[in-house]
CSV table of C-alpha atoms in Angstrom, one decimal:
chain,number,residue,atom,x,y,z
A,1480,UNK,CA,11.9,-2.0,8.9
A,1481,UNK,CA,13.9,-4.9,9.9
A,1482,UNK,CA,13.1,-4.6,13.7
A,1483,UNK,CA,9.3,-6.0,11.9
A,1484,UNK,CA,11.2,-9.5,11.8
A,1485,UNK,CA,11.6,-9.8,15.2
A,1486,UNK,CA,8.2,-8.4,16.3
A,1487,UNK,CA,6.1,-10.0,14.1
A,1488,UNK,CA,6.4,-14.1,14.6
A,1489,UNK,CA,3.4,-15.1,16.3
A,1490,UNK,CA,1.9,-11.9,16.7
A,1491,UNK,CA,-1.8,-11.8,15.7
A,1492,UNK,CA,-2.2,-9.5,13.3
A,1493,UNK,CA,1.9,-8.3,12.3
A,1494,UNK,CA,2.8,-12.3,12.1
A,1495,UNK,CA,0.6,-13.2,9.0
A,1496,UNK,CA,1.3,-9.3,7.3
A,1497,UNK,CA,4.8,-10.2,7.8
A,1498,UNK,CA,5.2,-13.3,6.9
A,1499,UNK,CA,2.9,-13.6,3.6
A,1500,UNK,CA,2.9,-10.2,2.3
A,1501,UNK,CA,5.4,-7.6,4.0
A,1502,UNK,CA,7.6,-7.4,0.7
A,1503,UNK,CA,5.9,-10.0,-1.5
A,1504,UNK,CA,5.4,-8.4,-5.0
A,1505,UNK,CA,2.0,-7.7,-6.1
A,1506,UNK,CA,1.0,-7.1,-9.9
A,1507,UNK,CA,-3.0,-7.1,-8.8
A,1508,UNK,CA,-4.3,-3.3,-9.4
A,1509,UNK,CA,-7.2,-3.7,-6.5
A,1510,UNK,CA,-4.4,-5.3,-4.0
A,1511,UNK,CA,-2.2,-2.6,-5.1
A,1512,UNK,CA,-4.4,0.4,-4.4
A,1513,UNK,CA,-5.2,-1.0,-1.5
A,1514,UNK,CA,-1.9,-1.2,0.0
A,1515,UNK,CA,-1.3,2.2,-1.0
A,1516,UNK,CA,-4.7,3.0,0.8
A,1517,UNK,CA,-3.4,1.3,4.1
A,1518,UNK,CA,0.0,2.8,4.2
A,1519,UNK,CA,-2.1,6.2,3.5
A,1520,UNK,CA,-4.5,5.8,6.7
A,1521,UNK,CA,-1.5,4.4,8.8
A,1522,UNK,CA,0.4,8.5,8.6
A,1523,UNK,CA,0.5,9.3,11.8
A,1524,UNK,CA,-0.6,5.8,13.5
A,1525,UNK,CA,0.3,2.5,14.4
A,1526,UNK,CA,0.4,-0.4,11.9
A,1527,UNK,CA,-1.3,-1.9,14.3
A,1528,UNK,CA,-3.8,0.0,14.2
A,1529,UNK,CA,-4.3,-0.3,10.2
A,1530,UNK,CA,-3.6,-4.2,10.4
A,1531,UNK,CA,-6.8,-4.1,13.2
A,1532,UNK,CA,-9.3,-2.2,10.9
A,1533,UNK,CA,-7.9,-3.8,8.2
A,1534,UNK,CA,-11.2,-5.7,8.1
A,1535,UNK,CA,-13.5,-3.1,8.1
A,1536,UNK,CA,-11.8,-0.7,5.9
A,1537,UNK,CA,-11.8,-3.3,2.8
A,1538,UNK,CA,-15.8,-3.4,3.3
A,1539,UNK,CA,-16.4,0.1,3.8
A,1540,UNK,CA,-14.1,1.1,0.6
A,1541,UNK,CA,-16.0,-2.0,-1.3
A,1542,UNK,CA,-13.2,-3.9,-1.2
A,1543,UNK,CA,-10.7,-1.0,-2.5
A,1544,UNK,CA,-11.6,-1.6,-6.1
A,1545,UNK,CA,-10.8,1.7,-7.6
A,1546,UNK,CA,-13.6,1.6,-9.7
A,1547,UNK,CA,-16.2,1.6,-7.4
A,1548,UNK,CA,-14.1,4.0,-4.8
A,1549,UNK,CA,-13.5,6.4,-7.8
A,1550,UNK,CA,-17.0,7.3,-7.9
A,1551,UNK,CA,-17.6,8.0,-4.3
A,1552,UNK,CA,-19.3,11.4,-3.7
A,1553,UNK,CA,-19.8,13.3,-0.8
A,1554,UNK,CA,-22.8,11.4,0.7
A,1555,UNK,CA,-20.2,8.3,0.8
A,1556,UNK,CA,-17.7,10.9,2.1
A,1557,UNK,CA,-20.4,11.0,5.1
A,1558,UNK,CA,-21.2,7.1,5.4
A,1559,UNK,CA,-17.2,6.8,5.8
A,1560,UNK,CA,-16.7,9.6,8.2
A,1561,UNK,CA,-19.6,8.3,10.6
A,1562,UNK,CA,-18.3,4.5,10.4
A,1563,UNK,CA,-16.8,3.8,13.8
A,1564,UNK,CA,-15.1,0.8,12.9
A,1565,UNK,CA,-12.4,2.8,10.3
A,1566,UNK,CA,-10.2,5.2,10.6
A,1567,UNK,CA,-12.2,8.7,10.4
A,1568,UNK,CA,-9.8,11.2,8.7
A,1569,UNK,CA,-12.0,13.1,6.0
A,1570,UNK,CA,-8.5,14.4,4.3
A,1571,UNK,CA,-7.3,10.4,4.4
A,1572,UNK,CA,-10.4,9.5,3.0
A,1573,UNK,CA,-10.7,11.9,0.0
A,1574,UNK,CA,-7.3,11.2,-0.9
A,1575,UNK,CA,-8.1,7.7,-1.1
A,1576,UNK,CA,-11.3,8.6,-3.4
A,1577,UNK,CA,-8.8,11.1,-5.5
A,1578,UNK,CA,-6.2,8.5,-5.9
A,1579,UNK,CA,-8.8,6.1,-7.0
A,1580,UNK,CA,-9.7,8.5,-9.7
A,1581,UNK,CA,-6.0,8.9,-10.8
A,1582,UNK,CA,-5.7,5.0,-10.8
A,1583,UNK,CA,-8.3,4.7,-13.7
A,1584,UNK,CA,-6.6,7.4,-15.1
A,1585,UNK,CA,-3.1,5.0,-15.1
A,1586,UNK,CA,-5.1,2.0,-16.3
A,1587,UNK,CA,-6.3,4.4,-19.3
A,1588,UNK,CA,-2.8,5.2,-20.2
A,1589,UNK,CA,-0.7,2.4,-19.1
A,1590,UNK,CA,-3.1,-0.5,-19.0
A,1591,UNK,CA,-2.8,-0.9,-15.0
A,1592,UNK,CA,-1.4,0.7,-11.9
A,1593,UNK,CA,1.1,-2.4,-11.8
A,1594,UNK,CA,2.3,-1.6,-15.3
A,1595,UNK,CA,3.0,2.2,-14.3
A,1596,UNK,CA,4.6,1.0,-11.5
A,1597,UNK,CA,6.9,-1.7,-13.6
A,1598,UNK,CA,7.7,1.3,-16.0
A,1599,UNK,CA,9.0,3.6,-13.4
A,1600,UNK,CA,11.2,0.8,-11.5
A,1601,UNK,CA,13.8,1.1,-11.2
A,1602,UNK,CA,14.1,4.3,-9.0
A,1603,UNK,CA,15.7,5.4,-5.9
A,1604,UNK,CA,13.1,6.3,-3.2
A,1605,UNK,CA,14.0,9.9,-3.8
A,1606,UNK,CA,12.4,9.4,-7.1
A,1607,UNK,CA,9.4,7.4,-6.3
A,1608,UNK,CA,7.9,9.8,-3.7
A,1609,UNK,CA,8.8,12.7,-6.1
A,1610,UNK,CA,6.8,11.0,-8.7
A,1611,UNK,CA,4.2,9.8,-6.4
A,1612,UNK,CA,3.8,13.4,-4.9
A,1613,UNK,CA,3.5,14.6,-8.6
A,1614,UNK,CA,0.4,11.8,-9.4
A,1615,UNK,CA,-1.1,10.7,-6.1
A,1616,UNK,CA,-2.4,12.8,-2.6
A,1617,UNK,CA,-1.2,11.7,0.5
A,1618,UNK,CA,1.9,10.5,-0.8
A,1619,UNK,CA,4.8,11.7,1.7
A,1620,UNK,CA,8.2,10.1,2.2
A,1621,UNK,CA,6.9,7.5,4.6
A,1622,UNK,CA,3.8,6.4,2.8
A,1623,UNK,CA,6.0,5.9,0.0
A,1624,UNK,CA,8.5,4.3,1.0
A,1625,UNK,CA,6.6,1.8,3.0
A,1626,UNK,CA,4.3,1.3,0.4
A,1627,UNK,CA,6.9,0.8,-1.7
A,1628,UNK,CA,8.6,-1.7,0.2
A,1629,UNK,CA,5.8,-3.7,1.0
A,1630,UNK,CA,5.0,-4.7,-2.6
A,1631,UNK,CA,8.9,-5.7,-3.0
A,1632,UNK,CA,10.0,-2.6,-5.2
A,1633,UNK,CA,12.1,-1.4,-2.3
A,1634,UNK,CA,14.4,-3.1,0.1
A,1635,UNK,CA,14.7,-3.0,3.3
A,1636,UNK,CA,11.2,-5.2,4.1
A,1637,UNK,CA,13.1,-8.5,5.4
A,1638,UNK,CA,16.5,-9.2,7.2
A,1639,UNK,CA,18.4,-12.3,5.3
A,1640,UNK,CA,18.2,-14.2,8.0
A,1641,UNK,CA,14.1,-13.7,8.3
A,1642,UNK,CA,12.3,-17.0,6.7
A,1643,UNK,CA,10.1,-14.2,4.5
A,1644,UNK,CA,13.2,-13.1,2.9
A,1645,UNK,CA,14.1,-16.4,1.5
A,1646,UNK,CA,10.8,-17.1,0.4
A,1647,UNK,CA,10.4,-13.5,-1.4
A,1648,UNK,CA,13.5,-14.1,-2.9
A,1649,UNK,CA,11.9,-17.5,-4.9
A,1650,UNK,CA,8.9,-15.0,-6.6
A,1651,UNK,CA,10.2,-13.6,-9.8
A,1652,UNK,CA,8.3,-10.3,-9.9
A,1653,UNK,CA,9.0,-8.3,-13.8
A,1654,UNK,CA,10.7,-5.9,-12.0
A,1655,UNK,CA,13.2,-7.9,-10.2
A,1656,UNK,CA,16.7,-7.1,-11.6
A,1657,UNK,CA,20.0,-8.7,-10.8
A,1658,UNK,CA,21.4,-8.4,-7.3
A,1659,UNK,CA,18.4,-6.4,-5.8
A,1660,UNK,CA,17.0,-7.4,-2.4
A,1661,UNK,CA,13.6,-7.5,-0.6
């Protein structure tokens, strides 16, 4: 996605995702699943349209904390699906609530969805979406590998010659081995 370095400076809403967390690793299970969550409502849309409702998505999914979104039942299937502000896809939305459930599931076994992550890395994106297609719904090639790539597991987010790159390449994420790239 290295056109995104030339779109996004002073943009409103791509210029901040770009520059302070397109690519930036992330080891925080709620900021994690809900990255995963955006990259899972953005199939077959704009990020542009995710990065707008952005806002309302975090307070109608309680602030994607998979505990609380885990437990979701159909009468919050409802409250979603009538919210005008979000994006309205029942299918999105009870893969998000499934994935939740799997999450807790992770933290059980693993001790957190970044750990799983960490354990699996590293993999080539063939991999990840075949192991994300095995554990997760919703969880195609692109939503993968974007998602992927925007927590820093992948590269591809930045161009070396984007300021984010440089910066990304100061964070010392567990994961990051010698000579990969952001």
């Amino acid at each position: 996605m290295n056109w995104y370095c030339d779109i996004a400076p002073g943009h409103p809403f791509h210029g901040p995702y770009h520059d302070h967390e397109y690519g930036v690793p992330i080891q925080d299970d709620r900021a994690l699943f809900e990255r995963l969550c955006l990259e899972i409502f953005q199939a077959g849309l704009s990020w542009l349209i995710v990065l707008k409702k952005r806002p309302a998505l975090v307070t109608a999914f309680d602030g994607f904390d998979p505990a609380i979104v885990a437990v979701y039942d159909e009468a919050d299937i409802e409250r979603l699906m009538v919210n005008a502000e979000i994006i309205r896809n029942r299918r999105k939305i009870e893969a998000v609530i499934g994935n939740a459930r799997r999450i807790l599931s992770i933290r059980d076994a693993e001790g957190s969805f970044a750990a799983w992550i960490n354990r699996h890395h590293p993999r080539d994106k063939d991999a990840w979406v075949k192991l994300f297609r095995q554990t997760f719904a919703f969880t195609g090639g692109e939503v993968v590998g974007e998602f992927l790539m925007s927590i820093g597991i992948l590269p591809g987010a930045h161009r070396t010659d984007c300021p984010a790159f440089v910066r990304i390449l100061d964070l010392d994420p567990p994961w990051r081995k010698a000579g990969s790239s952001v």
